[in-house]
Amino acid sequence: SQATGYIGYGHDFESTQYDHTQVADDNSLDITGSFTFSAWIKQESLPSAGAYRDIINKGIDGDNNYYLETTGSEVACGFYAGGGYIEHQSSSAGLNTTNWAYVSCIFDDSGNNVKSYINGTERLSATENKSASASTAEMLFGAVTVFSQQYDGLIDELRIQTTARSADWITTEYNNQSSPGTFYSLGSEETESI
């Protein structure tokens, strides 16, 4: 349901009600190269370590393309690469049920690496030589299938991009969105005499 988000309105997903948003498959959603996923999240309950709650999932079992999810107090992202799942998980992310967190996952296909950031701070850097396979399945927000891995909490400002954003880009997004009033300052007007 619609709820007050971090910026304006977001969506409050309830894990006990099979709450999710579903988008029909479209070729523009099939990412087989570089990507950046990001969102502001505030979980209402944490999944136990080894259990997952999906923020983004393009696909269903056997026909996955990519995903962004939480597990315990960490964030994980990955994709299906022709025969197996490739997953990377953050370290010391510290996700909780008290504070909003800006989570990002970046896969650089040409650079063969994957990174995760929490609130603009890098929490994962790993080598990855495989690329995602396309999927004809629908896109789900807040679940992996209609009845499993239900996200429990708020999601706002969800973004899916088909490019690998830099660390500076992620940090700038976080700083701008977390404190727009202090992100920049204006000095006094200058005049030039002629």
JSON list of N, CA, C and O in Angstrom, two decimals, residues 29-56:
[
{"chain": "A", "resi": 29, "resn": "LEU", "atom": "N", "xyz": [13.26, -4.65, -20.00]},
{"chain": "A", "resi": 29, "resn": "LEU", "atom": "CA", "xyz": [13.59, -5.09, -18.64]},
{"chain": "A", "resi": 29, "resn": "LEU", "atom": "C", "xyz": [14.60, -6.23, -18.62]},
{"chain": "A", "resi": 29, "resn": "LEU", "atom": "O", "xyz": [15.06, -6.63, -17.55]},
{"chain": "A", "resi": 30, "resn": "ASP", "atom": "N", "xyz": [14.95, -6.79, -19.78]},
{"chain": "A", "resi": 30, "resn": "ASP", "atom": "CA", "xyz": [15.91, -7.88, -19.85]},
{"chain": "A", "resi": 30, "resn": "ASP", "atom": "C", "xyz": [17.32, -7.32, -19.87]},
{"chain": "A", "resi": 30, "resn": "ASP", "atom": "O", "xyz": [17.83, -6.90, -20.90]},
{"chain": "A", "resi": 31, "resn": "ILE", "atom": "N", "xyz": [17.97, -7.31, -18.72]},
{"chain": "A", "resi": 31, "resn": "ILE", "atom": "CA", "xyz": [19.33, -6.79, -18.60]},
{"chain": "A", "resi": 31, "resn": "ILE", "atom": "C", "xyz": [20.30, -7.96, -18.68]},
{"chain": "A", "resi": 31, "resn": "ILE", "atom": "O", "xyz": [20.26, -8.87, -17.85]},
{"chain": "A", "resi": 32, "resn": "THR", "atom": "N", "xyz": [21.16, -7.95, -19.67]},
{"chain": "A", "resi": 32, "resn": "THR", "atom": "CA", "xyz": [22.14, -9.01, -19.84]},
{"chain": "A", "resi": 32, "resn": "THR", "atom": "C", "xyz": [23.57, -8.47, -19.74]},
{"chain": "A", "resi": 32, "resn": "THR", "atom": "O", "xyz": [24.52, -9.21, -19.95]},
{"chain": "A", "resi": 33, "resn": "GLY", "atom": "N", "xyz": [23.71, -7.20, -19.42]},
{"chain": "A", "resi": 33, "resn": "GLY", "atom": "CA", "xyz": [25.04, -6.59, -19.26]},
{"chain": "A", "resi": 33, "resn": "GLY", "atom": "C", "xyz": [25.10, -5.85, -17.94]},
{"chain": "A", "resi": 33, "resn": "GLY", "atom": "O", "xyz": [24.53, -6.27, -16.94]},
{"chain": "A", "resi": 34, "resn": "SER", "atom": "N", "xyz": [25.79, -4.72, -17.94]},
{"chain": "A", "resi": 34, "resn": "SER", "atom": "CA", "xyz": [25.97, -3.93, -16.73]},
{"chain": "A", "resi": 34, "resn": "SER", "atom": "C", "xyz": [24.64, -3.43, -16.18]},
{"chain": "A", "resi": 34, "resn": "SER", "atom": "O", "xyz": [23.70, -3.20, -16.94]},
{"chain": "A", "resi": 35, "resn": "PHE", "atom": "N", "xyz": [24.59, -3.26, -14.85]},
{"chain": "A", "resi": 35, "resn": "PHE", "atom": "CA", "xyz": [23.39, -2.69, -14.23]},
{"chain": "A", "resi": 35, "resn": "PHE", "atom": "C", "xyz": [23.74, -1.98, -12.93]},
{"chain": "A", "resi": 35, "resn": "PHE", "atom": "O", "xyz": [24.80, -2.21, -12.33]},
{"chain": "A", "resi": 36, "resn": "THR", "atom": "N", "xyz": [22.82, -1.13, -12.50]},
{"chain": "A", "resi": 36, "resn": "THR", "atom": "CA", "xyz": [22.83, -0.52, -11.17]},
{"chain": "A", "resi": 36, "resn": "THR", "atom": "C", "xyz": [21.41, -0.59, -10.64]},
{"chain": "A", "resi": 36, "resn": "THR", "atom": "O", "xyz": [20.48, -0.14, -11.29]},
{"chain": "A", "resi": 37, "resn": "PHE", "atom": "N", "xyz": [21.26, -1.21, -9.46]},
{"chain": "A", "resi": 37, "resn": "PHE", "atom": "CA", "xyz": [19.98, -1.25, -8.77]},
{"chain": "A", "resi": 37, "resn": "PHE", "atom": "C", "xyz": [20.13, -0.43, -7.49]},
{"chain": "A", "resi": 37, "resn": "PHE", "atom": "O", "xyz": [21.14, -0.57, -6.79]},
{"chain": "A", "resi": 38, "resn": "SER", "atom": "N", "xyz": [19.15, 0.37, -7.17]},
{"chain": "A", "resi": 38, "resn": "SER", "atom": "CA", "xyz": [19.22, 1.13, -5.92]},
{"chain": "A", "resi": 38, "resn": "SER", "atom": "C", "xyz": [17.81, 1.40, -5.40]},
{"chain": "A", "resi": 38, "resn": "SER", "atom": "O", "xyz": [16.85, 1.45, -6.16]},
{"chain": "A", "resi": 39, "resn": "ALA", "atom": "N", "xyz": [17.72, 1.57, -4.08]},
{"chain": "A", "resi": 39, "resn": "ALA", "atom": "CA", "xyz": [16.44, 1.87, -3.44]},
{"chain": "A", "resi": 39, "resn": "ALA", "atom": "C", "xyz": [16.69, 2.32, -2.01]},
{"chain": "A", "resi": 39, "resn": "ALA", "atom": "O", "xyz": [17.68, 1.94, -1.38]},
{"chain": "A", "resi": 40, "resn": "TRP", "atom": "N", "xyz": [15.77, 3.12, -1.52]},
{"chain": "A", "resi": 40, "resn": "TRP", "atom": "CA", "xyz": [15.70, 3.41, -0.09]},
{"chain": "A", "resi": 40, "resn": "TRP", "atom": "C", "xyz": [14.80, 2.35, 0.51]},
{"chain": "A", "resi": 40, "resn": "TRP", "atom": "O", "xyz": [13.70, 2.12, 0.00]},
{"chain": "A", "resi": 41, "resn": "ILE", "atom": "N", "xyz": [15.25, 1.69, 1.57]},
{"chain": "A", "resi": 41, "resn": "ILE", "atom": "CA", "xyz": [14.44, 0.65, 2.22]},
{"chain": "A", "resi": 41, "resn": "ILE", "atom": "C", "xyz": [14.40, 0.87, 3.72]},
{"chain": "A", "resi": 41, "resn": "ILE", "atom": "O", "xyz": [15.33, 1.41, 4.32]},
{"chain": "A", "resi": 42, "resn": "LYS", "atom": "N", "xyz": [13.30, 0.46, 4.32]},
{"chain": "A", "resi": 42, "resn": "LYS", "atom": "CA", "xyz": [13.17, 0.42, 5.77]},
{"chain": "A", "resi": 42, "resn": "LYS", "atom": "C", "xyz": [12.38, -0.84, 6.10]},
{"chain": "A", "resi": 42, "resn": "LYS", "atom": "O", "xyz": [11.17, -0.91, 5.88]},
{"chain": "A", "resi": 43, "resn": "GLN", "atom": "N", "xyz": [13.09, -1.83, 6.59]},
{"chain": "A", "resi": 43, "resn": "GLN", "atom": "CA", "xyz": [12.47, -3.11, 6.87]},
{"chain": "A", "resi": 43, "resn": "GLN", "atom": "C", "xyz": [11.67, -3.06, 8.16]},
{"chain": "A", "resi": 43, "resn": "GLN", "atom": "O", "xyz": [12.08, -2.43, 9.13]},
{"chain": "A", "resi": 44, "resn": "GLU", "atom": "N", "xyz": [10.54, -3.74, 8.18]},
{"chain": "A", "resi": 44, "resn": "GLU", "atom": "CA", "xyz": [9.73, -3.83, 9.39]},
{"chain": "A", "resi": 44, "resn": "GLU", "atom": "C", "xyz": [10.07, -5.07, 10.19]},
{"chain": "A", "resi": 44, "resn": "GLU", "atom": "O", "xyz": [9.78, -5.15, 11.38]},
{"chain": "A", "resi": 45, "resn": "SER", "atom": "N", "xyz": [10.69, -6.04, 9.55]},
{"chain": "A", "resi": 45, "resn": "SER", "atom": "CA", "xyz": [11.26, -7.20, 10.23]},
{"chain": "A", "resi": 45, "resn": "SER", "atom": "C", "xyz": [12.42, -7.69, 9.37]},
{"chain": "A", "resi": 45, "resn": "SER", "atom": "O", "xyz": [12.41, -7.52, 8.15]},
{"chain": "A", "resi": 46, "resn": "LEU", "atom": "N", "xyz": [13.43, -8.26, 10.01]},
{"chain": "A", "resi": 46, "resn": "LEU", "atom": "CA", "xyz": [14.60, -8.75, 9.28]},
{"chain": "A", "resi": 46, "resn": "LEU", "atom": "C", "xyz": [14.44, -10.23, 8.98]},
{"chain": "A", "resi": 46, "resn": "LEU", "atom": "O", "xyz": [14.02, -10.99, 9.85]},
{"chain": "A", "resi": 47, "resn": "PRO", "atom": "N", "xyz": [14.80, -10.64, 7.77]},
{"chain": "A", "resi": 47, "resn": "PRO", "atom": "CA", "xyz": [14.81, -12.09, 7.51]},
{"chain": "A", "resi": 47, "resn": "PRO", "atom": "C", "xyz": [15.98, -12.69, 8.28]},
{"chain": "A", "resi": 47, "resn": "PRO", "atom": "O", "xyz": [16.99, -12.02, 8.51]},
{"chain": "A", "resi": 48, "resn": "SER", "atom": "N", "xyz": [15.86, -13.93, 8.68]},
{"chain": "A", "resi": 48, "resn": "SER", "atom": "CA", "xyz": [16.98, -14.59, 9.35]},
{"chain": "A", "resi": 48, "resn": "SER", "atom": "C", "xyz": [18.10, -14.80, 8.33]},
{"chain": "A", "resi": 48, "resn": "SER", "atom": "O", "xyz": [17.86, -14.79, 7.12]},
{"chain": "A", "resi": 49, "resn": "ALA", "atom": "N", "xyz": [19.31, -14.97, 8.82]},
{"chain": "A", "resi": 49, "resn": "ALA", "atom": "CA", "xyz": [20.44, -15.22, 7.93]},
{"chain": "A", "resi": 49, "resn": "ALA", "atom": "C", "xyz": [20.14, -16.47, 7.11]},
{"chain": "A", "resi": 49, "resn": "ALA", "atom": "O", "xyz": [19.69, -17.49, 7.64]},
{"chain": "A", "resi": 50, "resn": "GLY", "atom": "N", "xyz": [20.34, -16.39, 5.82]},
{"chain": "A", "resi": 50, "resn": "GLY", "atom": "CA", "xyz": [20.05, -17.52, 4.94]},
{"chain": "A", "resi": 50, "resn": "GLY", "atom": "C", "xyz": [18.65, -17.48, 4.34]},
{"chain": "A", "resi": 50, "resn": "GLY", "atom": "O", "xyz": [18.35, -18.21, 3.41]},
{"chain": "A", "resi": 51, "resn": "ALA", "atom": "N", "xyz": [17.79, -16.64, 4.91]},
{"chain": "A", "resi": 51, "resn": "ALA", "atom": "CA", "xyz": [16.46, -16.42, 4.34]},
{"chain": "A", "resi": 51, "resn": "ALA", "atom": "C", "xyz": [16.51, -15.11, 3.56]},
{"chain": "A", "resi": 51, "resn": "ALA", "atom": "O", "xyz": [17.32, -14.24, 3.86]},
{"chain": "A", "resi": 52, "resn": "TYR", "atom": "N", "xyz": [15.68, -14.98, 2.55]},
{"chain": "A", "resi": 52, "resn": "TYR", "atom": "CA", "xyz": [15.75, -13.82, 1.67]},
{"chain": "A", "resi": 52, "resn": "TYR", "atom": "C", "xyz": [14.41, -13.12, 1.56]},
{"chain": "A", "resi": 52, "resn": "TYR", "atom": "O", "xyz": [13.36, -13.75, 1.62]},
{"chain": "A", "resi": 53, "resn": "ARG", "atom": "N", "xyz": [14.49, -11.79, 1.37]},
{"chain": "A", "resi": 53, "resn": "ARG", "atom": "CA", "xyz": [13.30, -10.98, 1.09]},
{"chain": "A", "resi": 53, "resn": "ARG", "atom": "C", "xyz": [13.64, -10.10, -0.10]},
{"chain": "A", "resi": 53, "resn": "ARG", "atom": "O", "xyz": [14.56, -9.28, -0.04]},
{"chain": "A", "resi": 54, "resn": "ASP", "atom": "N", "xyz": [12.88, -10.25, -1.16]},
{"chain": "A", "resi": 54, "resn": "ASP", "atom": "CA", "xyz": [13.22, -9.59, -2.42]},
{"chain": "A", "resi": 54, "resn": "ASP", "atom": "C", "xyz": [12.68, -8.17, -2.53]},
{"chain": "A", "resi": 54, "resn": "ASP", "atom": "O", "xyz": [11.51, -7.91, -2.26]},
{"chain": "A", "resi": 55, "resn": "ILE", "atom": "N", "xyz": [13.55, -7.27, -2.96]},
{"chain": "A", "resi": 55, "resn": "ILE", "atom": "CA", "xyz": [13.20, -5.90, -3.29]},
{"chain": "A", "resi": 55, "resn": "ILE", "atom": "C", "xyz": [12.82, -5.85, -4.76]},
{"chain": "A", "resi": 55, "resn": "ILE", "atom": "O", "xyz": [11.77, -5.35, -5.13]},
{"chain": "A", "resi": 56, "resn": "ILE", "atom": "N", "xyz": [13.71, -6.40, -5.61]},
{"chain": "A", "resi": 56, "resn": "ILE", "atom": "CA", "xyz": [13.50, -6.50, -7.06]},
{"chain": "A", "resi": 56, "resn": "ILE", "atom": "C", "xyz": [13.73, -7.95, -7.45]},
{"chain": "A", "resi": 56, "resn": "ILE", "atom": "O", "xyz": [14.69, -8.57, -6.99]}
]
